[in-house]
Amino acid sequence: MKLFKRMILKRPAEKRLIYFYTIVSMDEQVWLLRDENGDLLTLEEEDDFEFSLPVWPRRSFAEMEAEVIGEKYDHSIFR
């Protein structure tokens, strides 16, 4: 299954977005990462103090990202 997910990640952004919308609309849920304190993983911009909240269409994508980050994150579901 990881091979399929890696193939998806190598697709152009537009194709990945279509895949994301398709899976989320079918499952009606997204996955987020939380640290050991329960805080959500956010990506912050240093200049404008803006942030984004990354979400994944499947648990396995969130788990793959947690491995890449290398910190202890747990996946959470949001419906």
PDB file of C-alpha atoms in Angstrom:
ATOM      1  CA  MET A   1       0.000   0.000   0.000  1.00  0.00           C
ATOM      2  CA  LYS A   2       2.872   2.402   0.629  1.00  0.00           C
ATOM      3  CA  LEU A   3       3.882   2.077  -3.028  1.00  0.00           C
ATOM      4  CA  PHE A   4       0.449   3.325  -4.122  1.00  0.00           C
ATOM      5  CA  LYS A   5       0.645   6.241  -1.699  1.00  0.00           C
ATOM      6  CA  ARG A   6       4.102   7.190  -2.966  1.00  0.00           C
ATOM      7  CA  MET A   7       2.752   7.133  -6.520  1.00  0.00           C
ATOM      8  CA  ILE A   8      -0.030   9.507  -5.459  1.00  0.00           C
ATOM      9  CA  LEU A   9       2.485  11.845  -3.806  1.00  0.00           C
ATOM     10  CA  LYS A  10       4.535  12.026  -7.022  1.00  0.00           C
ATOM     11  CA  ARG A  11       1.538  13.154  -9.085  1.00  0.00           C
ATOM     12  CA  PRO A  12       1.091  16.829 -10.041  1.00  0.00           C
ATOM     13  CA  ALA A  13      -0.589  19.034  -7.420  1.00  0.00           C
ATOM     14  CA  GLU A  14      -3.880  19.172  -9.342  1.00  0.00           C
ATOM     15  CA  LYS A  15      -4.133  15.371  -9.460  1.00  0.00           C
ATOM     16  CA  ARG A  16      -3.297  15.079  -5.742  1.00  0.00           C
ATOM     17  CA  LEU A  17      -5.995  17.626  -4.930  1.00  0.00           C
ATOM     18  CA  ILE A  18      -8.569  15.667  -6.939  1.00  0.00           C
ATOM     19  CA  TYR A  19      -7.552  12.494  -5.095  1.00  0.00           C
ATOM     20  CA  PHE A  20      -7.822  14.319  -1.747  1.00  0.00           C
ATOM     21  CA  TYR A  21     -11.306  15.680  -2.498  1.00  0.00           C
ATOM     22  CA  THR A  22     -12.487  12.295  -3.775  1.00  0.00           C
ATOM     23  CA  ILE A  23     -11.356  10.386  -0.685  1.00  0.00           C
ATOM     24  CA  VAL A  24     -12.560  13.025   1.787  1.00  0.00           C
ATOM     25  CA  SER A  25     -15.967  13.271   0.121  1.00  0.00           C
ATOM     26  CA  MET A  26     -16.379   9.487   0.251  1.00  0.00           C
ATOM     27  CA  ASP A  27     -15.098   9.018   3.825  1.00  0.00           C
ATOM     28  CA  GLU A  28     -16.330  12.381   5.192  1.00  0.00           C
ATOM     29  CA  GLN A  29     -13.241  12.698   7.393  1.00  0.00           C
ATOM     30  CA  VAL A  30      -9.697  14.055   7.403  1.00  0.00           C
ATOM     31  CA  TRP A  31      -6.674  13.139   9.509  1.00  0.00           C
ATOM     32  CA  LEU A  32      -4.504  15.494  11.559  1.00  0.00           C
ATOM     33  CA  LEU A  33      -1.361  15.089  13.670  1.00  0.00           C
ATOM     34  CA  ARG A  34      -1.162  15.859  17.398  1.00  0.00           C
ATOM     35  CA  ASP A  35       1.908  15.944  19.620  1.00  0.00           C
ATOM     36  CA  GLU A  36       2.164  14.326  23.054  1.00  0.00           C
ATOM     37  CA  ASN A  37       0.541  17.438  24.620  1.00  0.00           C
ATOM     38  CA  GLY A  38      -2.471  17.160  22.327  1.00  0.00           C
ATOM     39  CA  ASP A  39      -1.481  20.205  20.260  1.00  0.00           C
ATOM     40  CA  LEU A  40      -2.193  20.036  16.543  1.00  0.00           C
ATOM     41  CA  LEU A  41       0.652  20.151  14.063  1.00  0.00           C
ATOM     42  CA  THR A  42       0.625  23.513  12.276  1.00  0.00           C
ATOM     43  CA  LEU A  43       2.939  24.954   9.667  1.00  0.00           C
ATOM     44  CA  GLU A  44       3.813  28.535  10.493  1.00  0.00           C
ATOM     45  CA  GLU A  45       5.081  31.399   8.369  1.00  0.00           C
ATOM     46  CA  GLU A  46       7.736  33.380  10.188  1.00  0.00           C
ATOM     47  CA  ASP A  47       7.020  36.788   8.660  1.00  0.00           C
ATOM     48  CA  ASP A  48       3.262  37.230   8.861  1.00  0.00           C
ATOM     49  CA  PHE A  49       2.481  34.870  11.766  1.00  0.00           C
ATOM     50  CA  GLU A  50       0.113  33.003   9.467  1.00  0.00           C
ATOM     51  CA  PHE A  51      -0.218  29.276   9.791  1.00  0.00           C
ATOM     52  CA  SER A  52      -1.767  26.368   7.981  1.00  0.00           C
ATOM     53  CA  LEU A  53      -3.262  23.205   9.404  1.00  0.00           C
ATOM     54  CA  PRO A  54      -2.169  20.222   7.324  1.00  0.00           C
ATOM     55  CA  VAL A  55      -4.752  17.473   6.860  1.00  0.00           C
ATOM     56  CA  TRP A  56      -4.551  14.098   5.141  1.00  0.00           C
ATOM     57  CA  PRO A  57      -7.259  12.038   3.439  1.00  0.00           C
ATOM     58  CA  ARG A  58      -6.242   8.740   5.039  1.00  0.00           C
ATOM     59  CA  ARG A  59      -4.624   7.628   8.266  1.00  0.00           C
ATOM     60  CA  SER A  60      -1.690   6.065   6.429  1.00  0.00           C
ATOM     61  CA  PHE A  61      -0.776   9.411   4.824  1.00  0.00           C
ATOM     62  CA  ALA A  62      -0.741  11.068   8.260  1.00  0.00           C
ATOM     63  CA  GLU A  63       1.413   8.231   9.613  1.00  0.00           C
ATOM     64  CA  MET A  64       3.859   8.612   6.719  1.00  0.00           C
ATOM     65  CA  GLU A  65       4.178  12.344   7.423  1.00  0.00           C
ATOM     66  CA  ALA A  66       4.747  11.709  11.137  1.00  0.00           C
ATOM     67  CA  GLU A  67       7.640   9.419  10.196  1.00  0.00           C
ATOM     68  CA  VAL A  68       9.117  12.101   7.920  1.00  0.00           C
ATOM     69  CA  ILE A  69       8.895  14.784  10.614  1.00  0.00           C
ATOM     70  CA  GLY A  70      10.688  12.509  13.047  1.00  0.00           C
ATOM     71  CA  GLU A  71       8.962  13.860  16.140  1.00  0.00           C
ATOM     72  CA  LYS A  72       6.395  12.014  18.197  1.00  0.00           C
ATOM     73  CA  TYR A  73       3.002  12.744  16.672  1.00  0.00           C
ATOM     74  CA  ASP A  74      -0.190  10.774  16.939  1.00  0.00           C
ATOM     75  CA  HIS A  75      -2.838  10.810  14.236  1.00  0.00           C
ATOM     76  CA  SER A  76      -6.326  12.063  14.994  1.00  0.00           C
ATOM     77  CA  ILE A  77      -9.498  11.876  12.984  1.00  0.00           C
ATOM     78  CA  PHE A  78     -11.772  14.833  12.331  1.00  0.00           C
ATOM     79  CA  ARG A  79     -15.295  14.196  11.054  1.00  0.00           C
TER      80      ARG A  79
END
